[in-house]
Amino acid sequence: MSKYSKWFTQLHNEIVATIESLDSPMDERTTPVRDGWLQSHKTIKSNVFEKGTVNFSEVTGEFDSKFAKEIPGTEENNNYYATGTSVILHPMNPHVPAMHFNTRYLKTSTKEWFGGGMDVTPCITDNDYKQSYHAGLKTMCDMFNTTYYDKFSKACDEYFYLPHRKETRGIGGIFFEYHDPSSMQFDYVKAVGKHFNKLIHTTVSKYKDNKYTEEQRQILFYKRGRYVEFNLLYDRGTRFGLKTGGDVDAILMSLPPKVEW
């Protein structure tokens, strides 16, 4: 297990503990083991989180020749190593935003890089929350590099965008990709994970007991439709998982439990 996967395992466990402190024990979903693959999937369907998943993976393999052309650093061969943690939380209460996070490390024949970020998708407008959410991200980013927040926030808005709808998925966050460990501190990647774990607790604690109407639940279902559209049409993680022969059910755990259009 690499130093990266050790951290992602620790982060996975810490986030699971946070979720369980807010709701109920998570269930572990086993994935058929294959050589070079280590995966852990914790899931929840309960009162606070209508559906949620926390995933850890450490995988090795070889890209097929067509997909390898899309991946940096495959000039010498198509082998890869990847490890990371990802989280998707779909709340029961419309006042709690859907929350997404992942951080990862990938290595190919000639390149290695960090990627990841976070974004939240409210279905009820709350400008005060949006402002404090982004202020917290900026403070965290500024501790490492004062250019990070503006750059990664812009990248998030551009990535989590539905061109066929001409709208962003949520209220943004941060997104980064292809950052070599020589140019991005691993401590920054760790800080992103710690910040998200804290964000889960502060956000969900504040809003999970707010009263809501059936009309607001319908708005939630409608907003989830946008989430599905993005994850199935544009999400790189979904594409990577399917192209590398991952467990389809685990890959699609990100999809919400009930959706309307």
PDB file of C-alpha atoms in Angstrom:
ATOM      1  CA  MET A   1       0.000   0.000   0.000  1.00  0.00           C
ATOM      2  CA  SER A   2       1.478   3.364  -1.044  1.00  0.00           C
ATOM      3  CA  LYS A   3       1.687   6.417   1.206  1.00  0.00           C
ATOM      4  CA  TYR A   4      -1.131   7.867  -0.896  1.00  0.00           C
ATOM      5  CA  SER A   5      -3.467   4.926  -0.444  1.00  0.00           C
ATOM      6  CA  LYS A   6      -2.724   4.885   3.284  1.00  0.00           C
ATOM      7  CA  TRP A   7      -3.989   8.458   3.547  1.00  0.00           C
ATOM      8  CA  PHE A   8      -7.030   7.805   1.387  1.00  0.00           C
ATOM      9  CA  THR A   9      -7.871   4.812   3.587  1.00  0.00           C
ATOM     10  CA  GLN A  10      -7.604   6.981   6.697  1.00  0.00           C
ATOM     11  CA  LEU A  11      -9.739   9.703   5.131  1.00  0.00           C
ATOM     12  CA  HIS A  12     -12.328   7.127   4.062  1.00  0.00           C
ATOM     13  CA  ASN A  13     -12.618   5.914   7.651  1.00  0.00           C
ATOM     14  CA  GLU A  14     -12.837   9.441   9.082  1.00  0.00           C
ATOM     15  CA  ILE A  15     -15.616  10.439   6.686  1.00  0.00           C
ATOM     16  CA  VAL A  16     -17.534   7.242   7.452  1.00  0.00           C
ATOM     17  CA  ALA A  17     -17.282   8.086  11.162  1.00  0.00           C
ATOM     18  CA  THR A  18     -18.651  11.591  10.512  1.00  0.00           C
ATOM     19  CA  ILE A  19     -21.600  10.286   8.507  1.00  0.00           C
ATOM     20  CA  GLU A  20     -22.409   7.677  11.148  1.00  0.00           C
ATOM     21  CA  SER A  21     -22.323  10.333  13.873  1.00  0.00           C
ATOM     22  CA  LEU A  22     -25.004  12.249  11.958  1.00  0.00           C
ATOM     23  CA  ASP A  23     -27.207   9.336  10.963  1.00  0.00           C
ATOM     24  CA  SER A  24     -26.756   5.586  11.481  1.00  0.00           C
ATOM     25  CA  PRO A  25     -24.142   2.883  10.817  1.00  0.00           C
ATOM     26  CA  MET A  26     -23.132   2.483   7.194  1.00  0.00           C
ATOM     27  CA  ASP A  27     -23.265  -0.852   5.408  1.00  0.00           C
ATOM     28  CA  GLU A  28     -20.221  -2.334   3.732  1.00  0.00           C
ATOM     29  CA  ARG A  29     -20.655  -3.501   0.187  1.00  0.00           C
ATOM     30  CA  THR A  30     -18.141  -6.059  -0.993  1.00  0.00           C
ATOM     31  CA  THR A  31     -16.777  -5.976  -4.517  1.00  0.00           C
ATOM     32  CA  PRO A  32     -15.533  -9.106  -6.263  1.00  0.00           C
ATOM     33  CA  VAL A  33     -11.757  -9.112  -5.828  1.00  0.00           C
ATOM     34  CA  ARG A  34      -9.490  -9.300  -8.833  1.00  0.00           C
ATOM     35  CA  ASP A  35      -5.706  -9.213  -9.027  1.00  0.00           C
ATOM     36  CA  GLY A  36      -4.319  -5.745  -8.411  1.00  0.00           C
ATOM     37  CA  TRP A  37      -7.588  -4.306  -7.069  1.00  0.00           C
ATOM     38  CA  LEU A  38      -8.493  -3.244  -3.543  1.00  0.00           C
ATOM     39  CA  GLN A  39     -11.846  -1.533  -3.033  1.00  0.00           C
ATOM     40  CA  SER A  40     -14.087  -0.601  -0.112  1.00  0.00           C
ATOM     41  CA  HIS A  41     -17.610   0.726  -0.483  1.00  0.00           C
ATOM     42  CA  LYS A  42     -19.610   1.973   2.481  1.00  0.00           C
ATOM     43  CA  THR A  43     -23.249   2.834   1.803  1.00  0.00           C
ATOM     44  CA  ILE A  44     -26.158   4.300   3.696  1.00  0.00           C
ATOM     45  CA  LYS A  45     -29.898   4.641   3.113  1.00  0.00           C
ATOM     46  CA  SER A  46     -31.521   6.154   6.155  1.00  0.00           C
ATOM     47  CA  ASN A  47     -33.277   9.152   7.669  1.00  0.00           C
ATOM     48  CA  VAL A  48     -30.693  11.887   7.113  1.00  0.00           C
ATOM     49  CA  PHE A  49     -28.990  10.535   4.002  1.00  0.00           C
ATOM     50  CA  GLU A  50     -31.545   9.070   1.651  1.00  0.00           C
ATOM     51  CA  LYS A  51     -28.567   7.568  -0.144  1.00  0.00           C
ATOM     52  CA  GLY A  52     -24.844   7.974   0.349  1.00  0.00           C
ATOM     53  CA  THR A  53     -21.614   6.210  -0.457  1.00  0.00           C
ATOM     54  CA  VAL A  54     -17.980   6.504   0.619  1.00  0.00           C
ATOM     55  CA  ASN A  55     -15.577   4.645  -1.650  1.00  0.00           C
ATOM     56  CA  PHE A  56     -11.886   3.807  -1.411  1.00  0.00           C
ATOM     57  CA  SER A  57      -9.913   2.158  -4.194  1.00  0.00           C
ATOM     58  CA  GLU A  58      -6.361   1.128  -4.984  1.00  0.00           C
ATOM     59  CA  VAL A  59      -6.195  -0.420  -8.428  1.00  0.00           C
ATOM     60  CA  THR A  60      -3.652  -1.396 -11.061  1.00  0.00           C
ATOM     61  CA  GLY A  61      -4.118  -2.551 -14.589  1.00  0.00           C
ATOM     62  CA  GLU A  62      -3.667  -1.750 -18.236  1.00  0.00           C
ATOM     63  CA  PHE A  63      -5.776   0.666 -20.277  1.00  0.00           C
ATOM     64  CA  ASP A  64      -7.151  -0.647 -23.536  1.00  0.00           C
ATOM     65  CA  SER A  65      -5.304   0.887 -26.478  1.00  0.00           C
ATOM     66  CA  LYS A  66      -8.137   3.213 -27.516  1.00  0.00           C
ATOM     67  CA  PHE A  67      -8.793   4.642 -24.043  1.00  0.00           C
ATOM     68  CA  ALA A  68      -5.046   4.959 -23.358  1.00  0.00           C
ATOM     69  CA  LYS A  69      -4.851   7.680 -26.024  1.00  0.00           C
ATOM     70  CA  GLU A  70      -6.979   9.887 -23.738  1.00  0.00           C
ATOM     71  CA  ILE A  71      -4.701   9.402 -20.708  1.00  0.00           C
ATOM     72  CA  PRO A  72      -1.431  11.344 -20.176  1.00  0.00           C
ATOM     73  CA  GLY A  73       1.805   9.408 -19.791  1.00  0.00           C
ATOM     74  CA  THR A  74       0.952   6.272 -21.767  1.00  0.00           C
ATOM     75  CA  GLU A  75       3.741   6.721 -24.323  1.00  0.00           C
ATOM     76  CA  GLU A  76       5.814   3.742 -23.126  1.00  0.00           C
ATOM     77  CA  ASN A  77       3.010   1.388 -22.070  1.00  0.00           C
ATOM     78  CA  ASN A  78      -0.637   1.398 -21.009  1.00  0.00           C
ATOM     79  CA  ASN A  79      -0.116   0.354 -17.385  1.00  0.00           C
ATOM     80  CA  TYR A  80      -1.597   2.440 -14.589  1.00  0.00           C
ATOM     81  CA  TYR A  81      -1.849   2.691 -10.815  1.00  0.00           C
ATOM     82  CA  ALA A  82      -4.705   4.645  -9.207  1.00  0.00           C
ATOM     83  CA  THR A  83      -5.864   5.210  -5.654  1.00  0.00           C
ATOM     84  CA  GLY A  84      -8.322   7.583  -4.055  1.00  0.00           C
ATOM     85  CA  THR A  85     -11.436   8.248  -2.023  1.00  0.00           C
ATOM     86  CA  SER A  86     -14.789   9.497  -3.302  1.00  0.00           C
ATOM     87  CA  VAL A  87     -18.008  10.515  -1.560  1.00  0.00           C
ATOM     88  CA  ILE A  88     -21.553  11.175  -2.760  1.00  0.00           C
ATOM     89  CA  LEU A  89     -24.308  12.196  -0.324  1.00  0.00           C
ATOM     90  CA  HIS A  90     -27.951  12.619  -1.306  1.00  0.00           C
ATOM     91  CA  PRO A  91     -29.899  14.044   1.670  1.00  0.00           C
ATOM     92  CA  MET A  92     -33.494  13.393   2.618  1.00  0.00           C
ATOM     93  CA  ASN A  93     -34.108  17.015   3.650  1.00  0.00           C
ATOM     94  CA  PRO A  94     -34.264  19.505   0.733  1.00  0.00           C
ATOM     95  CA  HIS A  95     -32.544  22.111   2.923  1.00  0.00           C
ATOM     96  CA  VAL A  96     -29.364  19.993   2.934  1.00  0.00           C
ATOM     97  CA  PRO A  97     -27.405  20.175  -0.336  1.00  0.00           C
ATOM     98  CA  ALA A  98     -26.201  17.102  -2.173  1.00  0.00           C
ATOM     99  CA  MET A  99     -22.463  16.839  -1.570  1.00  0.00           C
ATOM    100  CA  HIS A 100     -19.710  15.382  -3.739  1.00  0.00           C
ATOM    101  CA  PHE A 101     -15.986  14.938  -3.111  1.00  0.00           C
ATOM    102  CA  ASN A 102     -13.031  12.983  -4.381  1.00  0.00           C
ATOM    103  CA  THR A 103      -9.266  13.077  -4.254  1.00  0.00           C
ATOM    104  CA  ARG A 104      -7.030  10.691  -6.133  1.00  0.00           C
ATOM    105  CA  TYR A 105      -3.498   9.870  -7.247  1.00  0.00           C
ATOM    106  CA  LEU A 106      -2.738   8.319 -10.625  1.00  0.00           C
ATOM    107  CA  LYS A 107       0.494   7.060 -12.135  1.00  0.00           C
ATOM    108  CA  THR A 108       1.069   5.976 -15.717  1.00  0.00           C
ATOM    109  CA  SER A 109       4.262   5.000 -17.548  1.00  0.00           C
ATOM    110  CA  THR A 110       5.778   8.504 -17.623  1.00  0.00           C
ATOM    111  CA  LYS A 111       3.507  10.729 -15.516  1.00  0.00           C
ATOM    112  CA  GLU A 112       1.913  10.937 -12.078  1.00  0.00           C
ATOM    113  CA  TRP A 113      -0.614  13.402 -10.748  1.00  0.00           C
ATOM    114  CA  PHE A 114      -3.176  14.407  -8.144  1.00  0.00           C
ATOM    115  CA  GLY A 115      -6.754  15.234  -8.982  1.00  0.00           C
ATOM    116  CA  GLY A 116      -9.997  15.883  -7.186  1.00  0.00           C
ATOM    117  CA  GLY A 117     -12.144  18.505  -5.525  1.00  0.00           C
ATOM    118  CA  MET A 118     -15.615  19.014  -4.148  1.00  0.00           C
ATOM    119  CA  ASP A 119     -18.899  20.623  -5.059  1.00  0.00           C
ATOM    120  CA  VAL A 120     -22.324  20.991  -3.447  1.00  0.00           C
ATOM    121  CA  THR A 121     -25.724  21.067  -5.118  1.00  0.00           C
ATOM    122  CA  PRO A 122     -28.510  22.770  -3.143  1.00  0.00           C
ATOM    123  CA  CYS A 123     -32.089  22.668  -4.372  1.00  0.00           C
ATOM    124  CA  ILE A 124     -33.116  25.648  -2.225  1.00  0.00           C
ATOM    125  CA  THR A 125     -31.323  28.963  -2.691  1.00  0.00           C
ATOM    126  CA  ASP A 126     -29.338  30.081   0.352  1.00  0.00           C
ATOM    127  CA  ASN A 127     -26.971  32.914  -0.492  1.00  0.00           C
ATOM    128  CA  ASP A 128     -25.545  33.092   3.038  1.00  0.00           C
ATOM    129  CA  TYR A 129     -24.544  29.436   2.874  1.00  0.00           C
ATOM    130  CA  LYS A 130     -23.048  29.865  -0.597  1.00  0.00           C
ATOM    131  CA  GLN A 131     -20.966  32.808   0.578  1.00  0.00           C
ATOM    132  CA  SER A 132     -19.656  31.083   3.717  1.00  0.00           C
ATOM    133  CA  TYR A 133     -19.013  27.851   1.790  1.00  0.00           C
ATOM    134  CA  HIS A 134     -16.820  29.596  -0.767  1.00  0.00           C
ATOM    135  CA  ALA A 135     -15.121  31.728   1.881  1.00  0.00           C
ATOM    136  CA  GLY A 136     -14.112  28.547   3.701  1.00  0.00           C
ATOM    137  CA  LEU A 137     -12.712  27.036   0.524  1.00  0.00           C
ATOM    138  CA  LYS A 138     -10.701  30.175  -0.207  1.00  0.00           C
ATOM    139  CA  THR A 139      -9.235  30.257   3.293  1.00  0.00           C
ATOM    140  CA  MET A 140      -8.199  26.623   3.011  1.00  0.00           C
ATOM    141  CA  CYS A 141      -6.668  27.097  -0.463  1.00  0.00           C
ATOM    142  CA  ASP A 142      -4.843  30.303   0.513  1.00  0.00           C
ATOM    143  CA  MET A 143      -2.926  28.413   3.196  1.00  0.00           C
ATOM    144  CA  PHE A 144      -1.048  26.647   0.387  1.00  0.00           C
ATOM    145  CA  ASN A 145      -1.185  28.900  -2.670  1.00  0.00           C
ATOM    146  CA  THR A 146      -3.094  32.156  -3.135  1.00  0.00           C
ATOM    147  CA  THR A 147      -3.791  31.298  -6.785  1.00  0.00           C
ATOM    148  CA  TYR A 148      -5.488  27.984  -6.006  1.00  0.00           C
ATOM    149  CA  TYR A 149      -8.974  29.168  -5.087  1.00  0.00           C
ATOM    150  CA  ASP A 150      -9.585  31.352  -8.143  1.00  0.00           C
ATOM    151  CA  LYS A 151      -8.074  28.768 -10.477  1.00  0.00           C
ATOM    152  CA  PHE A 152      -9.760  25.699  -9.017  1.00  0.00           C
ATOM    153  CA  SER A 153     -13.120  27.417  -8.438  1.00  0.00           C
ATOM    154  CA  LYS A 154     -13.204  28.467 -12.101  1.00  0.00           C
ATOM    155  CA  ALA A 155     -12.252  24.936 -13.159  1.00  0.00           C
ATOM    156  CA  CYS A 156     -15.087  23.551 -11.018  1.00  0.00           C
ATOM    157  CA  ASP A 157     -17.679  25.793 -12.656  1.00  0.00           C
ATOM    158  CA  GLU A 158     -16.388  24.784 -16.081  1.00  0.00           C
ATOM    159  CA  TYR A 159     -16.287  21.065 -15.310  1.00  0.00           C
ATOM    160  CA  PHE A 160     -19.617  20.675 -13.472  1.00  0.00           C
ATOM    161  CA  TYR A 161     -21.515  22.303 -16.303  1.00  0.00           C
ATOM    162  CA  LEU A 162     -24.335  20.844 -18.370  1.00  0.00           C
ATOM    163  CA  PRO A 163     -23.927  22.321 -21.855  1.00  0.00           C
ATOM    164  CA  HIS A 164     -27.257  20.967 -23.068  1.00  0.00           C
ATOM    165  CA  ARG A 165     -28.955  22.829 -20.179  1.00  0.00           C
ATOM    166  CA  LYS A 166     -26.591  25.805 -20.214  1.00  0.00           C
ATOM    167  CA  GLU A 167     -26.334  25.669 -16.435  1.00  0.00           C
ATOM    168  CA  THR A 168     -23.928  24.561 -13.706  1.00  0.00           C
ATOM    169  CA  ARG A 169     -24.773  21.515 -11.611  1.00  0.00           C
ATOM    170  CA  GLY A 170     -24.714  23.350  -8.281  1.00  0.00           C
ATOM    171  CA  ILE A 171     -23.038  26.309  -6.566  1.00  0.00           C
ATOM    172  CA  GLY A 172     -19.513  25.236  -7.415  1.00  0.00           C
ATOM    173  CA  GLY A 173     -16.525  24.388  -5.290  1.00  0.00           C
ATOM    174  CA  ILE A 174     -13.020  23.463  -6.382  1.00  0.00           C
ATOM    175  CA  PHE A 175     -11.710  21.081  -9.031  1.00  0.00           C
ATOM    176  CA  PHE A 176      -8.127  20.238  -9.977  1.00  0.00           C
ATOM    177  CA  GLU A 177      -6.529  17.672 -12.255  1.00  0.00           C
ATOM    178  CA  TYR A 178      -3.117  16.616 -13.620  1.00  0.00           C
ATOM    179  CA  HIS A 179      -1.057  18.238 -10.848  1.00  0.00           C
ATOM    180  CA  ASP A 180       2.322  16.581 -10.469  1.00  0.00           C
ATOM    181  CA  PRO A 181       3.404  15.889  -6.860  1.00  0.00           C
ATOM    182  CA  SER A 182       6.467  18.041  -7.535  1.00  0.00           C
ATOM    183  CA  SER A 183       4.214  21.089  -8.042  1.00  0.00           C
ATOM    184  CA  MET A 184       1.341  20.350  -5.636  1.00  0.00           C
ATOM    185  CA  GLN A 185       1.935  19.423  -2.018  1.00  0.00           C
ATOM    186  CA  PHE A 186       0.377  16.195  -0.828  1.00  0.00           C
ATOM    187  CA  ASP A 187      -0.504  18.180   2.302  1.00  0.00           C
ATOM    188  CA  TYR A 188      -2.859  20.265   0.167  1.00  0.00           C
ATOM    189  CA  VAL A 189      -4.628  17.131  -1.069  1.00  0.00           C
ATOM    190  CA  LYS A 190      -4.957  16.030   2.560  1.00  0.00           C
ATOM    191  CA  ALA A 191      -6.302  19.460   3.564  1.00  0.00           C
ATOM    192  CA  VAL A 192      -9.002  19.246   0.888  1.00  0.00           C
ATOM    193  CA  GLY A 193     -10.177  15.941   2.361  1.00  0.00           C
ATOM    194  CA  LYS A 194     -10.131  17.238   5.927  1.00  0.00           C
ATOM    195  CA  HIS A 195     -12.042  20.360   4.877  1.00  0.00           C
ATOM    196  CA  PHE A 196     -14.736  18.299   3.173  1.00  0.00           C
ATOM    197  CA  ASN A 197     -15.123  16.039   6.197  1.00  0.00           C
ATOM    198  CA  LYS A 198     -15.648  19.100   8.396  1.00  0.00           C
ATOM    199  CA  LEU A 199     -18.036  20.564   5.805  1.00  0.00           C
ATOM    200  CA  ILE A 200     -20.221  17.464   5.966  1.00  0.00           C
ATOM    201  CA  HIS A 201     -20.638  17.825   9.706  1.00  0.00           C
ATOM    202  CA  THR A 202     -21.259  21.580   9.828  1.00  0.00           C
ATOM    203  CA  THR A 203     -23.632  21.630   6.842  1.00  0.00           C
ATOM    204  CA  VAL A 204     -25.720  18.584   7.691  1.00  0.00           C
ATOM    205  CA  SER A 205     -25.921  19.435  11.401  1.00  0.00           C
ATOM    206  CA  LYS A 206     -27.234  22.894  10.599  1.00  0.00           C
ATOM    207  CA  TYR A 207     -29.972  21.942   8.146  1.00  0.00           C
ATOM    208  CA  LYS A 208     -30.970  18.289   8.625  1.00  0.00           C
ATOM    209  CA  ASP A 209     -33.807  19.023  11.077  1.00  0.00           C
ATOM    210  CA  ASN A 210     -35.334  21.957   9.182  1.00  0.00           C
ATOM    211  CA  LYS A 211     -38.989  21.474   8.314  1.00  0.00           C
ATOM    212  CA  TYR A 212     -39.803  21.109   4.631  1.00  0.00           C
ATOM    213  CA  THR A 213     -42.824  20.797   2.373  1.00  0.00           C
ATOM    214  CA  GLU A 214     -43.764  18.223  -0.227  1.00  0.00           C
ATOM    215  CA  GLU A 215     -43.276  20.924  -2.851  1.00  0.00           C
ATOM    216  CA  GLN A 216     -39.669  21.324  -1.709  1.00  0.00           C
ATOM    217  CA  ARG A 217     -39.170  17.552  -1.972  1.00  0.00           C
ATOM    218  CA  GLN A 218     -40.382  17.744  -5.555  1.00  0.00           C
ATOM    219  CA  ILE A 219     -37.802  20.448  -6.241  1.00  0.00           C
ATOM    220  CA  LEU A 220     -35.191  18.111  -4.757  1.00  0.00           C
ATOM    221  CA  PHE A 221     -36.198  15.296  -7.108  1.00  0.00           C
ATOM    222  CA  TYR A 222     -36.072  17.674 -10.059  1.00  0.00           C
ATOM    223  CA  LYS A 223     -32.592  18.916  -9.114  1.00  0.00           C
ATOM    224  CA  ARG A 224     -31.407  15.339  -8.803  1.00  0.00           C
ATOM    225  CA  GLY A 225     -32.290  14.881 -12.454  1.00  0.00           C
ATOM    226  CA  ARG A 226     -29.553  17.354 -13.342  1.00  0.00           C
ATOM    227  CA  TYR A 227     -27.192  15.331 -11.152  1.00  0.00           C
ATOM    228  CA  VAL A 228     -27.994  12.154 -13.074  1.00  0.00           C
ATOM    229  CA  GLU A 229     -27.535  13.874 -16.422  1.00  0.00           C
ATOM    230  CA  PHE A 230     -24.076  15.082 -15.499  1.00  0.00           C
ATOM    231  CA  ASN A 231     -22.846  11.824 -13.971  1.00  0.00           C
ATOM    232  CA  LEU A 232     -23.967   9.709 -16.914  1.00  0.00           C
ATOM    233  CA  LEU A 233     -23.007  12.088 -19.708  1.00  0.00           C
ATOM    234  CA  TYR A 234     -19.911  13.962 -18.566  1.00  0.00           C
ATOM    235  CA  ASP A 235     -18.355  12.663 -15.352  1.00  0.00           C
ATOM    236  CA  ARG A 236     -14.738  11.515 -15.864  1.00  0.00           C
ATOM    237  CA  GLY A 237     -14.811   9.252 -12.825  1.00  0.00           C
ATOM    238  CA  THR A 238     -17.787   7.324 -14.185  1.00  0.00           C
ATOM    239  CA  ARG A 239     -16.071   7.004 -17.543  1.00  0.00           C
ATOM    240  CA  PHE A 240     -12.763   5.914 -15.973  1.00  0.00           C
ATOM    241  CA  GLY A 241     -14.461   3.276 -13.860  1.00  0.00           C
ATOM    242  CA  LEU A 242     -16.391   1.798 -16.757  1.00  0.00           C
ATOM    243  CA  LYS A 243     -13.430   1.896 -19.142  1.00  0.00           C
ATOM    244  CA  THR A 244     -11.170   0.078 -16.664  1.00  0.00           C
ATOM    245  CA  GLY A 245     -13.664  -2.688 -15.986  1.00  0.00           C
ATOM    246  CA  GLY A 246     -14.739  -1.597 -12.514  1.00  0.00           C
ATOM    247  CA  ASP A 247     -17.771  -2.875 -10.640  1.00  0.00           C
ATOM    248  CA  VAL A 248     -20.687  -1.233 -12.454  1.00  0.00           C
ATOM    249  CA  ASP A 249     -22.965  -1.167  -9.411  1.00  0.00           C
ATOM    250  CA  ALA A 250     -20.242   0.506  -7.335  1.00  0.00           C
ATOM    251  CA  ILE A 251     -19.530   3.053 -10.064  1.00  0.00           C
ATOM    252  CA  LEU A 252     -23.192   3.983 -10.340  1.00  0.00           C
ATOM    253  CA  MET A 253     -23.697   4.291  -6.571  1.00  0.00           C
ATOM    254  CA  SER A 254     -23.367   8.039  -7.172  1.00  0.00           C
ATOM    255  CA  LEU A 255     -26.848   8.132  -8.685  1.00  0.00           C
ATOM    256  CA  PRO A 256     -29.658   9.367  -6.400  1.00  0.00           C
ATOM    257  CA  PRO A 257     -32.414   7.002  -5.209  1.00  0.00           C
ATOM    258  CA  LYS A 258     -35.412   8.892  -6.610  1.00  0.00           C
ATOM    259  CA  VAL A 259     -35.454  11.357  -9.470  1.00  0.00           C
ATOM    260  CA  GLU A 260     -38.030  13.248 -11.505  1.00  0.00           C
ATOM    261  CA  TRP A 261     -37.853  15.257 -14.706  1.00  0.00           C
TER     262      TRP A 261
END
